[in-house]
Coordinates of N, CA, C and O in Angstrom, one line a residue:
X1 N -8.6 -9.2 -21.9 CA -7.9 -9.3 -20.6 C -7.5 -7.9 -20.3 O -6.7 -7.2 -20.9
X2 N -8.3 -7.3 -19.0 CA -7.8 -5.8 -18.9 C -6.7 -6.0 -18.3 O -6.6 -6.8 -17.3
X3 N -5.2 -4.8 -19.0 CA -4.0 -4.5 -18.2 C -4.3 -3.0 -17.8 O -4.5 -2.1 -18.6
X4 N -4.3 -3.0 -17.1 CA -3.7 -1.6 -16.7 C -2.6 -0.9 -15.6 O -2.7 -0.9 -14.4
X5 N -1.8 -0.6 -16.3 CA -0.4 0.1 -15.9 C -0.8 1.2 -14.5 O -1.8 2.0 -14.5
X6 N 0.2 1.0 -13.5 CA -0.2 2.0 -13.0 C -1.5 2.2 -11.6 O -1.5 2.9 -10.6
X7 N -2.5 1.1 -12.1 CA -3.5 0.9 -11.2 C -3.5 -0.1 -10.1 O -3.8 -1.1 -10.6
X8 N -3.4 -0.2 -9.2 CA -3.5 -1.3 -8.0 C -4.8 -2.1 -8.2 O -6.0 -1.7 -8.0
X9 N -4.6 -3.3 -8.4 CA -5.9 -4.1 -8.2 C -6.7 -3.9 -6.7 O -6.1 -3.9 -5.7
X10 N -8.1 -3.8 -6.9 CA -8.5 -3.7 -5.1 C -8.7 -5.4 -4.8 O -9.4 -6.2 -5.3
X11 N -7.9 -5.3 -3.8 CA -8.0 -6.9 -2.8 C -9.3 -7.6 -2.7 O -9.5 -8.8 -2.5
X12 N -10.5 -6.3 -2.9 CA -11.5 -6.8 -2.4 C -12.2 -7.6 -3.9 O -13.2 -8.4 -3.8
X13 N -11.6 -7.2 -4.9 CA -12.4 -8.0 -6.0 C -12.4 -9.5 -5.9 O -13.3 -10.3 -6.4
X14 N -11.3 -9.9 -5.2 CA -11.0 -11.3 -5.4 C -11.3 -12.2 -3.9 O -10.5 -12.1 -3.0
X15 N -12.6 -13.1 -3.6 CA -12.6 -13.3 -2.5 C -11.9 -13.7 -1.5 O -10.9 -14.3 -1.8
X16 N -12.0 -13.5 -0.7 CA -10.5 -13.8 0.7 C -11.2 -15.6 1.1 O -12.2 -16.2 1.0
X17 N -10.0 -15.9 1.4 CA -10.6 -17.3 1.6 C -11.0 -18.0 2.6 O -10.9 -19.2 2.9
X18 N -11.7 -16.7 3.5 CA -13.0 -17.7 4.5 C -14.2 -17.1 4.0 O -15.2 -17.3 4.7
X19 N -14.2 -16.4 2.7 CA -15.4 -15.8 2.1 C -15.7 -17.3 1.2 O -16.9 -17.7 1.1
X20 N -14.6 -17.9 0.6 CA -14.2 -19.0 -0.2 C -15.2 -20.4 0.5 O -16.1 -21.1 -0.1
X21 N -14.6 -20.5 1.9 CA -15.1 -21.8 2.9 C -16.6 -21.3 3.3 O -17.2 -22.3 3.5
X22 N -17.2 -20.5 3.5 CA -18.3 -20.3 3.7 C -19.2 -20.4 2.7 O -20.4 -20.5 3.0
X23 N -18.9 -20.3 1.3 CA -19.3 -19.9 0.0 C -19.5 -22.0 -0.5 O -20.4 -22.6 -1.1
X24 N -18.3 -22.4 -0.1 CA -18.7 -23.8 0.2 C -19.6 -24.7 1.1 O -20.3 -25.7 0.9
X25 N -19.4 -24.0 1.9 CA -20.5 -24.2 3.0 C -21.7 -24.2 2.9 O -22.5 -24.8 3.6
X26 N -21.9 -23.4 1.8 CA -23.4 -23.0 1.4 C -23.9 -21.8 2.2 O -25.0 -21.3 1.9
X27 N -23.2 -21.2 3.4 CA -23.4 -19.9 4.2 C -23.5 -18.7 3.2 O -22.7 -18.5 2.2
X28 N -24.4 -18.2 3.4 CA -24.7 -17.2 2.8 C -23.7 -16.0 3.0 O -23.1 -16.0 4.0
X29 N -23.6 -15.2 2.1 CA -22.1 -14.0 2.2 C -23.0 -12.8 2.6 O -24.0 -12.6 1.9
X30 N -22.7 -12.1 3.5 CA -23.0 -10.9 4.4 C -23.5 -10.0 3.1 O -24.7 -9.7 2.9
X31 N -22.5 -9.6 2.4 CA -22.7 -9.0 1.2 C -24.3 -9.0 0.4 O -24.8 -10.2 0.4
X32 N -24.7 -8.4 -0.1 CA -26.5 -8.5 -0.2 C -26.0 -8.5 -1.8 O -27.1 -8.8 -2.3
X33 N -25.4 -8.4 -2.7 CA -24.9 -8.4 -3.9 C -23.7 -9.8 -4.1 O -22.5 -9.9 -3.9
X34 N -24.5 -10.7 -4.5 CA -23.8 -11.7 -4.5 C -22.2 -12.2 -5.4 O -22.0 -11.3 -6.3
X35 N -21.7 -12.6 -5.4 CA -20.5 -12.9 -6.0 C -20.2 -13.6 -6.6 O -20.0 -14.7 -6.1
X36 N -19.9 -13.3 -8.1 CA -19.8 -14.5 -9.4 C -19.4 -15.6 -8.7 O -20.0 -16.7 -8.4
X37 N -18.0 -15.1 -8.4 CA -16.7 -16.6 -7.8 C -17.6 -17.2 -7.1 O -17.9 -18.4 -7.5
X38 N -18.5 -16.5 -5.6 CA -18.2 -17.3 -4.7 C -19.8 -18.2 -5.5 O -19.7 -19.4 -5.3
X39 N -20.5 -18.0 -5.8 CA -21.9 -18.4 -6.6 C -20.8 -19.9 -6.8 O -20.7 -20.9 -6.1
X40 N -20.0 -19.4 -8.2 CA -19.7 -20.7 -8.7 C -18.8 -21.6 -7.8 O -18.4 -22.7 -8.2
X41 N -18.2 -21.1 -6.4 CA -17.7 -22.0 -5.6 C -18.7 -22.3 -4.8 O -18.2 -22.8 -3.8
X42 N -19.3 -22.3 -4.7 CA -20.8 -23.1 -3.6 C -21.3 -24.0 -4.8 O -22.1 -25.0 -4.7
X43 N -20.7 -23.7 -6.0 CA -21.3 -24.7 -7.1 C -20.5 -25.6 -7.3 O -20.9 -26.7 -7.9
X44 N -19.0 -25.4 -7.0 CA -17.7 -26.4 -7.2 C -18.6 -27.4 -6.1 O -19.2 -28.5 -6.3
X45 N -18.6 -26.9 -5.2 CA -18.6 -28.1 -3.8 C -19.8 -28.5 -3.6 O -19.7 -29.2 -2.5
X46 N -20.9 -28.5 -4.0 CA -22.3 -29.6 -4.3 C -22.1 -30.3 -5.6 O -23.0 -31.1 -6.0
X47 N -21.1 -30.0 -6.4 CA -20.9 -31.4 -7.7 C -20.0 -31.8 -6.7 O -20.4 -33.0 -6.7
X48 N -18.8 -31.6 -5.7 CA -17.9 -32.7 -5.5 C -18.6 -33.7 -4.5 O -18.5 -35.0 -4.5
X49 N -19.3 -32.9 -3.7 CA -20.7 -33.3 -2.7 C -20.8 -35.0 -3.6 O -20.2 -36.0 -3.4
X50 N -21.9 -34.7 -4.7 CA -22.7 -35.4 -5.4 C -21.7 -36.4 -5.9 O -21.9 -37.6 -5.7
X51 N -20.1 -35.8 -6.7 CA -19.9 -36.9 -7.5 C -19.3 -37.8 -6.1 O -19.4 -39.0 -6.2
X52 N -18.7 -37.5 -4.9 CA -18.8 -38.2 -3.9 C -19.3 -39.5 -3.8 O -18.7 -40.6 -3.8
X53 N -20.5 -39.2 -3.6 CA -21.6 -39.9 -3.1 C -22.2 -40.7 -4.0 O -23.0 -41.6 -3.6
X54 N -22.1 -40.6 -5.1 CA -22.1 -41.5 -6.5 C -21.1 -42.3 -6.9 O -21.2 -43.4 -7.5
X55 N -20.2 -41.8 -6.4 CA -18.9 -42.8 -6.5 C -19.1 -44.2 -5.5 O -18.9 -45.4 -5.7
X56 N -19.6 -43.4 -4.4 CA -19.7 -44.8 -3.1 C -21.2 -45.1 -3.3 O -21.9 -45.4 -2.3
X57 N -21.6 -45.1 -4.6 CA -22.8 -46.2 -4.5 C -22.7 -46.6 -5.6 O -23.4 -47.6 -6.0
X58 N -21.8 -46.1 -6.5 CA -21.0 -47.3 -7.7 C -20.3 -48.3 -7.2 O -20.2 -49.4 -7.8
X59 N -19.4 -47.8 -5.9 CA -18.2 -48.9 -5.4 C -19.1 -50.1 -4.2 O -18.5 -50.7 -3.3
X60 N -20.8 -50.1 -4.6 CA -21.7 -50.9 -3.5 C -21.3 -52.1 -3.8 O -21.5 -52.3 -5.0
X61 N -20.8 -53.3 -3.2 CA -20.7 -54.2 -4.0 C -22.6 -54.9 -4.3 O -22.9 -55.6 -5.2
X62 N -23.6 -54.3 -3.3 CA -24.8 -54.5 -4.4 C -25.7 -53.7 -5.2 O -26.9 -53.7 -5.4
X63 N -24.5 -52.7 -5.6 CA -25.4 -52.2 -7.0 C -25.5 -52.6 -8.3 O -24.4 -53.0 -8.6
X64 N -26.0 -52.7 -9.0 CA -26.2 -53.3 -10.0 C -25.4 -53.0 -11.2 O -25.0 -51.9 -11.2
X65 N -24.8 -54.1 -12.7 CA -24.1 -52.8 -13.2 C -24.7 -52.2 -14.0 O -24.0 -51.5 -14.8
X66 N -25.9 -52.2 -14.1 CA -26.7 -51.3 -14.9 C -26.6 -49.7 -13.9 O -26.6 -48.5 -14.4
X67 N -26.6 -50.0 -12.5 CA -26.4 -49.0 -11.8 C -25.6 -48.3 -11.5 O -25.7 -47.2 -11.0
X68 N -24.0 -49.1 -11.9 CA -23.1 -48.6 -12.0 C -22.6 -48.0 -13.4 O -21.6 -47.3 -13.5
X69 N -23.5 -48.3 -14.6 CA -23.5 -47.6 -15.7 C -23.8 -46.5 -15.5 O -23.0 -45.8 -16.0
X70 N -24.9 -45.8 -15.0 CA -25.6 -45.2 -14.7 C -25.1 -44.3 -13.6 O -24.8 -43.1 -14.1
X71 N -25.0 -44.3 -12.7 CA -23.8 -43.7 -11.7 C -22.5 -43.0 -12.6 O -22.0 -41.9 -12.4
X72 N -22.0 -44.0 -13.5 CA -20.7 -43.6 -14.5 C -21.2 -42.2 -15.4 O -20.3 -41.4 -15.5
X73 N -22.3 -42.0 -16.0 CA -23.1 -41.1 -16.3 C -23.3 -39.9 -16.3 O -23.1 -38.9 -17.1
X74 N -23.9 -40.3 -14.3 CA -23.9 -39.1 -13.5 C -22.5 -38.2 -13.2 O -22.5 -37.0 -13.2
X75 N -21.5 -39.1 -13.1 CA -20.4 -38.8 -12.8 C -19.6 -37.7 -13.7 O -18.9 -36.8 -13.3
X76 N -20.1 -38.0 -15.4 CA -19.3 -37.3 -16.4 C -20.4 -36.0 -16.1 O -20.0 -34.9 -16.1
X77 N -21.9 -36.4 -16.0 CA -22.8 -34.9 -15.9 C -21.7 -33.5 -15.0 O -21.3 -32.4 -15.4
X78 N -21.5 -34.1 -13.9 CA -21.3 -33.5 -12.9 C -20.1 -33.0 -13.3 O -20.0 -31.8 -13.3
X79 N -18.8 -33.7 -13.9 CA -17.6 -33.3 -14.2 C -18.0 -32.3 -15.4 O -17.1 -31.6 -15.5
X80 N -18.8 -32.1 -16.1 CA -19.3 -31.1 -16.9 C -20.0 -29.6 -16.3 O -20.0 -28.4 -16.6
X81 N -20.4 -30.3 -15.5 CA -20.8 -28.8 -14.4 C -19.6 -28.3 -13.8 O -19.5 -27.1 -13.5
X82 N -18.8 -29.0 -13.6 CA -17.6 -28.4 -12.9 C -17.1 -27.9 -14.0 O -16.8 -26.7 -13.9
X83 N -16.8 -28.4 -15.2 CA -16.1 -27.4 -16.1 C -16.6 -26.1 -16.6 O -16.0 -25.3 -17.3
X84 N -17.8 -26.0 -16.2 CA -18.4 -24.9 -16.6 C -18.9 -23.7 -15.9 O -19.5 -22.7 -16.2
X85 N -18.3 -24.1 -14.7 CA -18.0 -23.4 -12.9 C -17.0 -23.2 -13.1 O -16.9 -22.0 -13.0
X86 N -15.7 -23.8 -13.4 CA -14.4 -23.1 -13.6 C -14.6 -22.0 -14.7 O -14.3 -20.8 -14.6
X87 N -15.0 -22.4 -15.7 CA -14.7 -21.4 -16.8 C -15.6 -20.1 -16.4 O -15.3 -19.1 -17.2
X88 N -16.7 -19.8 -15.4 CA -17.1 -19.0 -15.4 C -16.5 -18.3 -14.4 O -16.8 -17.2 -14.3
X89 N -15.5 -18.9 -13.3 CA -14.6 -18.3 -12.6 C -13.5 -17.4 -13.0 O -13.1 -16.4 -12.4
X90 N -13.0 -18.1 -14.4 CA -11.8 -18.0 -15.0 C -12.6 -16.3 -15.9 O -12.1 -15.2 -15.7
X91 N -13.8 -16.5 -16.8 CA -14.4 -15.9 -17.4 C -14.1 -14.5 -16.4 O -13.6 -13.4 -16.7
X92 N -14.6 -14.9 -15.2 CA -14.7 -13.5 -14.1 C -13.6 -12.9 -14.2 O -13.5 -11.7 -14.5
X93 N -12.5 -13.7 -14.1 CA -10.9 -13.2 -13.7 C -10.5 -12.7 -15.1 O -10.0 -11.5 -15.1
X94 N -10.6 -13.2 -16.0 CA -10.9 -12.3 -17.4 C -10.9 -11.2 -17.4 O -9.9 -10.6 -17.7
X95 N -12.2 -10.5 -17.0 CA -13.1 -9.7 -17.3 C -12.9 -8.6 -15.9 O -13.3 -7.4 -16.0
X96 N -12.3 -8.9 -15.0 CA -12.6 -8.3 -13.6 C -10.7 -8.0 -13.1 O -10.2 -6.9 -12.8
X97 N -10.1 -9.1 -13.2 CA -8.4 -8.8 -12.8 C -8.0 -8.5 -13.7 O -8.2 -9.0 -14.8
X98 N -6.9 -7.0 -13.1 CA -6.0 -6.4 -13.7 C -4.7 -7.7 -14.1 O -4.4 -8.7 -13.4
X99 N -4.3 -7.5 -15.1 CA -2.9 -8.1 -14.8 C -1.8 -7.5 -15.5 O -2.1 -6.5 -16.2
X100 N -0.7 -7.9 -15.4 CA 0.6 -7.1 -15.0 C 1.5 -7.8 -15.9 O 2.1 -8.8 -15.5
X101 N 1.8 -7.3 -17.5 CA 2.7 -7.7 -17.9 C 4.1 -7.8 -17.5 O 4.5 -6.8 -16.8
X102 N 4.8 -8.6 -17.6 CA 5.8 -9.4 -16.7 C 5.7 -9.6 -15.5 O 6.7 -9.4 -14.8
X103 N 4.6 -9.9 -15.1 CA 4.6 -10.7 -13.8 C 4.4 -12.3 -14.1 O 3.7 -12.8 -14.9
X104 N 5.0 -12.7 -13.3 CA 5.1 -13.9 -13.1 C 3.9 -14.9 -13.2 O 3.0 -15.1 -12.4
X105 N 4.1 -15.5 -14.2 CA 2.6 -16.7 -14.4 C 2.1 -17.7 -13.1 O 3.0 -18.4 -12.6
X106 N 1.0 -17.7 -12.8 CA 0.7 -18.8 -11.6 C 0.5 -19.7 -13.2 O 0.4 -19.4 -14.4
X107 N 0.6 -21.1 -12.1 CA 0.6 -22.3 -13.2 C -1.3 -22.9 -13.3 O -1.6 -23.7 -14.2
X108 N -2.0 -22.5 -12.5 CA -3.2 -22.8 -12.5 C -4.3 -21.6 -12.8 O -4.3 -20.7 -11.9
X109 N -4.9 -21.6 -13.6 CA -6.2 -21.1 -13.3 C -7.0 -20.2 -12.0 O -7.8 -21.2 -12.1
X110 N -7.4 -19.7 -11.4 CA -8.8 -19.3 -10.8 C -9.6 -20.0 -10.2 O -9.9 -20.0 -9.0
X111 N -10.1 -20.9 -11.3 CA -11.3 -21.3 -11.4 C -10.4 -23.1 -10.9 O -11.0 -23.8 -10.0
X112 N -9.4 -23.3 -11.4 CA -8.5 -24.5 -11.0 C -8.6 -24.5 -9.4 O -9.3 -25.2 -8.6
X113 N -7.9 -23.4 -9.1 CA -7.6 -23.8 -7.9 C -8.8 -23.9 -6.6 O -8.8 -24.6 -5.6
X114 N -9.6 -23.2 -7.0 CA -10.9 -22.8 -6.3 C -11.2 -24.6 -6.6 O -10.7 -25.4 -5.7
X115 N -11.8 -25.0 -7.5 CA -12.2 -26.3 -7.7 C -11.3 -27.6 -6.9 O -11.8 -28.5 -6.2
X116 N -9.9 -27.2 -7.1 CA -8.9 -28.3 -6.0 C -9.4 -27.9 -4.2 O -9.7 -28.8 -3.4
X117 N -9.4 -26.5 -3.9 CA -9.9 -26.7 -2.6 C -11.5 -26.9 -2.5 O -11.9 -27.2 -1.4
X118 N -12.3 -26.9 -3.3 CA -13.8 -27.5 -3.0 C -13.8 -28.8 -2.5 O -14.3 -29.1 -1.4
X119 N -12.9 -29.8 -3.6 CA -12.6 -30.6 -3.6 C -12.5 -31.3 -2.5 O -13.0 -32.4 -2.2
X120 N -11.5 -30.5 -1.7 CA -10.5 -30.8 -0.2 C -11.2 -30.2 0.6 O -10.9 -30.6 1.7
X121 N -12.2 -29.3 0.6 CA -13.0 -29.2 1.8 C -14.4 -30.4 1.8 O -14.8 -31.0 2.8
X122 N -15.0 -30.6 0.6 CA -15.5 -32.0 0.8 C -15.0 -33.3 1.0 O -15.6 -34.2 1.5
X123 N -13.5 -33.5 0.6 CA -12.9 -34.4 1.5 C -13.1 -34.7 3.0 O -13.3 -35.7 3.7
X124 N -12.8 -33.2 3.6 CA -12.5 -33.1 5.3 C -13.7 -33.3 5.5 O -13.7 -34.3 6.3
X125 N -14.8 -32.9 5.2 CA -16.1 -32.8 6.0 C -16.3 -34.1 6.2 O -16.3 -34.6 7.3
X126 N -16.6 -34.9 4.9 CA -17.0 -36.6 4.9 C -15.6 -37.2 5.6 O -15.9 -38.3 6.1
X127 N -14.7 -36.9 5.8 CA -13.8 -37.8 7.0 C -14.4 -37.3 8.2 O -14.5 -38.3 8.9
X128 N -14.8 -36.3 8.8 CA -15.4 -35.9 10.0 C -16.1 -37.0 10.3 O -16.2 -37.7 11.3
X129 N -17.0 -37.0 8.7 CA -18.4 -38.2 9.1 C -18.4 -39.5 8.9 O -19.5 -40.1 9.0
X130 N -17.6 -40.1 8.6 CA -16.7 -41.4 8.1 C -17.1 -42.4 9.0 O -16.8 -42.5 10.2
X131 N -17.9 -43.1 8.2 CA -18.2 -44.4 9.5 C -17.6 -45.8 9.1 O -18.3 -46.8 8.7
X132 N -16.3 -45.9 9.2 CA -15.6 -47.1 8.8 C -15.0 -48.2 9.5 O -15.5 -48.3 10.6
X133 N -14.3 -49.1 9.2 CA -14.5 -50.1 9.9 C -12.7 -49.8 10.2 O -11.9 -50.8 9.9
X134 N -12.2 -48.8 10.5 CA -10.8 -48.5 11.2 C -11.1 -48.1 12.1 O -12.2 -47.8 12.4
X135 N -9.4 -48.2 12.9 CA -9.5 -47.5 14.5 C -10.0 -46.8 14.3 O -10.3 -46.6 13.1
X136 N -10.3 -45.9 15.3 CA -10.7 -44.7 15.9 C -9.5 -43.5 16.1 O -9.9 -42.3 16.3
X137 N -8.3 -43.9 16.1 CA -7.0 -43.5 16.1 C -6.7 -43.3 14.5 O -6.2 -42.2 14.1
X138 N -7.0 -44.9 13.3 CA -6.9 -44.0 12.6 C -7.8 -43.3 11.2 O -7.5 -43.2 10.0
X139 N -9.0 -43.1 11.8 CA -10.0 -42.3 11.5 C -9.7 -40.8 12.3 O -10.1 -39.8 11.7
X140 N -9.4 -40.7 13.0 CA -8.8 -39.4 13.7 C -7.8 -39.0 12.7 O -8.1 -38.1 12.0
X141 N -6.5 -39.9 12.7 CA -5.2 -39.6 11.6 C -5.7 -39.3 9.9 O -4.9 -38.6 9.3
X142 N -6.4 -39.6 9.4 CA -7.0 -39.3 8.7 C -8.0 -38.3 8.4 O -8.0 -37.7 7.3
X143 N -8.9 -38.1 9.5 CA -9.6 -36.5 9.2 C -8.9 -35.3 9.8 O -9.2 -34.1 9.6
X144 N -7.8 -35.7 10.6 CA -6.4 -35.0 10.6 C -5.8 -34.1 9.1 O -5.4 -32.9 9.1
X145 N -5.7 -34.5 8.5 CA -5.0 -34.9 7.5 C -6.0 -34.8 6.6 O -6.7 -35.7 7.1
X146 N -6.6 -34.5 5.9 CA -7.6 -33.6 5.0 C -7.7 -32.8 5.0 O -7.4 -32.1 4.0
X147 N -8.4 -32.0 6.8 CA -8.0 -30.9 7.3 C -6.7 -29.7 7.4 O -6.8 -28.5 7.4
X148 N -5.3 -30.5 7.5 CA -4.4 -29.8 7.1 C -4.2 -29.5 5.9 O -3.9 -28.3 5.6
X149 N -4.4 -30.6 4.9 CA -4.3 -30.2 3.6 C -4.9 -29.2 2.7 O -4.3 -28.5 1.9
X150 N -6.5 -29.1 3.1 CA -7.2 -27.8 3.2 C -6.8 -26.6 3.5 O -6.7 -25.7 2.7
X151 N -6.5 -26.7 4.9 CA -5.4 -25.0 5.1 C -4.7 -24.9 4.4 O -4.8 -24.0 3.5
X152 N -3.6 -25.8 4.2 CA -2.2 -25.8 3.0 C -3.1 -24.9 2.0 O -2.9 -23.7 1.8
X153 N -4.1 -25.7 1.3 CA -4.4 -25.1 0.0 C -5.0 -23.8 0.0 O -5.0 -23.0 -1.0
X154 N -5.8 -23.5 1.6 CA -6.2 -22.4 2.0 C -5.1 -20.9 2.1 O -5.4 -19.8 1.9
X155 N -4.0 -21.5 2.5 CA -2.8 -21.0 2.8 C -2.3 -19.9 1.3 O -2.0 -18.8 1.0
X156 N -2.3 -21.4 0.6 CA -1.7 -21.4 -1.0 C -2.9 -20.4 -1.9 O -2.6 -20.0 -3.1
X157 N -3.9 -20.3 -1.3 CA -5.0 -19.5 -2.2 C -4.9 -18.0 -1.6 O -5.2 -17.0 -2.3
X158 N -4.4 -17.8 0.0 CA -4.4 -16.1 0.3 C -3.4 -16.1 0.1 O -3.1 -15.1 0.7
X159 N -2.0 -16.9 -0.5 CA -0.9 -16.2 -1.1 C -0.9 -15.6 -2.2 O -0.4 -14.6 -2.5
X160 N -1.7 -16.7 -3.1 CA -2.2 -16.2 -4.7 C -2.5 -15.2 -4.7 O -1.9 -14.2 -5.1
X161 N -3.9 -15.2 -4.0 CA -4.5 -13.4 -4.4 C -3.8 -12.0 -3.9 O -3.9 -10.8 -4.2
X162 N -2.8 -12.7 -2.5 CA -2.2 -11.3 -2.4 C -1.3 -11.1 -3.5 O -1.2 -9.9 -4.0
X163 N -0.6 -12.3 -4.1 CA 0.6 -11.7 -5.0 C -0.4 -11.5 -5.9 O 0.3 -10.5 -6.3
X164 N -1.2 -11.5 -6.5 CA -2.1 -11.1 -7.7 C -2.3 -9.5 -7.1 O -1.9 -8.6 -7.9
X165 N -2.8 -9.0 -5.8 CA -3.5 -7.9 -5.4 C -1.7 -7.4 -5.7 O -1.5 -6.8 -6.8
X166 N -0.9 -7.6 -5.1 CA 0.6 -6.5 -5.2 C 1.1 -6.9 -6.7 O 2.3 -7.0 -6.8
X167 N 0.5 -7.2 -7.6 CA 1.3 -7.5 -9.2 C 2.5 -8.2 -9.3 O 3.5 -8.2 -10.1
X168 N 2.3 -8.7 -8.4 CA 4.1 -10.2 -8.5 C 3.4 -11.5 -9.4 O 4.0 -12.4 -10.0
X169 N 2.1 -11.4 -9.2 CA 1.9 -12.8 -10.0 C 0.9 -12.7 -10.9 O 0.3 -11.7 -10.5
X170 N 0.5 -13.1 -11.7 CA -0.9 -13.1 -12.7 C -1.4 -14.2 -13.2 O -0.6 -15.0 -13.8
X171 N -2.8 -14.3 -13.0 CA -3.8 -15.7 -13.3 C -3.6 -16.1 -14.6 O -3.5 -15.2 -15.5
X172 N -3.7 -17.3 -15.0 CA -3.9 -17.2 -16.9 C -4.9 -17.5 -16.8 O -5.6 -18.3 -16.0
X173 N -5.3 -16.7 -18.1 CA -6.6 -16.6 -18.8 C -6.6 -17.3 -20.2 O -5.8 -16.9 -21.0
X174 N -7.6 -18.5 -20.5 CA -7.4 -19.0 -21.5 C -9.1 -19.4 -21.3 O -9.7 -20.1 -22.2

């Protein structure tokens, strides 16, 4: 884990978080030299994509349960790609952030938090597209309301890296 005394981390190592939503998006980053993080956050958000969409054809009431064995499966595959997308996030922050003895521990990961807003930006998107058998008011209240939560966490991620970029806080690495 590199410390170094004395050195200012540059802001720019650590993506800003519409580099983050676009990187989910699957939008390509301006940048012609691509970006560990954002690589494995375009990778967080097509496993939550997938385990999604696996989930709601396990919960069919006509799938089969051989198909729902099978779906159950898929589900641990994918939760295994995701662990292996955080650790290479976390790996980066390793290998790439400074940190600052006695600064202040975040309670999550890197690679954690990145994975909770993938998460929540595939939530919002599929409430956008939500074809359910509720109002219309409250399918509105609801893709409401994913979307806020998103910024919150969007909010909560360019607070992280600034206190990371000014040495008030530091990522754990494990």
């Amino acid at each position: 884990m590199p410390i170094h005394h004395g050195h200012r981390l540059d802001a720019a190592q650590l993506p800003t978080p519409s580099a983050l939503l676009r990187a989910f998006l699957g939008t390509d980053h301006p940048d012609p030299t691509p970006h560990q993080v954002l690589d494995a956050a375009r990778g967080l958000a097509n496993c939550h994509d997938r385990r999604h969409r696996i989930l709601e054809q396990a919960r069919d009431p006509a799938t089969s349960g051989s198909a729902v064995a099978a779906c159950g499966r898929l589900v641990e595959e994918i939760d295994s790609d995701r662990i292996a997308l955080i650790a290479r996030i976390d790996d980066w922050v390793a290998a790439h952030v400074e940190h600052r003895d006695g600064a202040s521990l975040h309670t999550e990961t890197l690679g954690a938090v990145i994975d909770r807003m993938a998460a929540k930006w595939v939530a919002a998107h599929l409430a956008l597209a939500a074809q359910t058998t509720t109002t219309p008011r409250q399918r509105e209240a609801r893709t409401h309301l994913q979307w806020c939560r998103l910024a919150e966490l969007t909010d909560g991620y360019r607070d992280l890296i600034t206190d990371v970029t000014e040495r008030r806080r530091r990522l754990p690495v494990w």
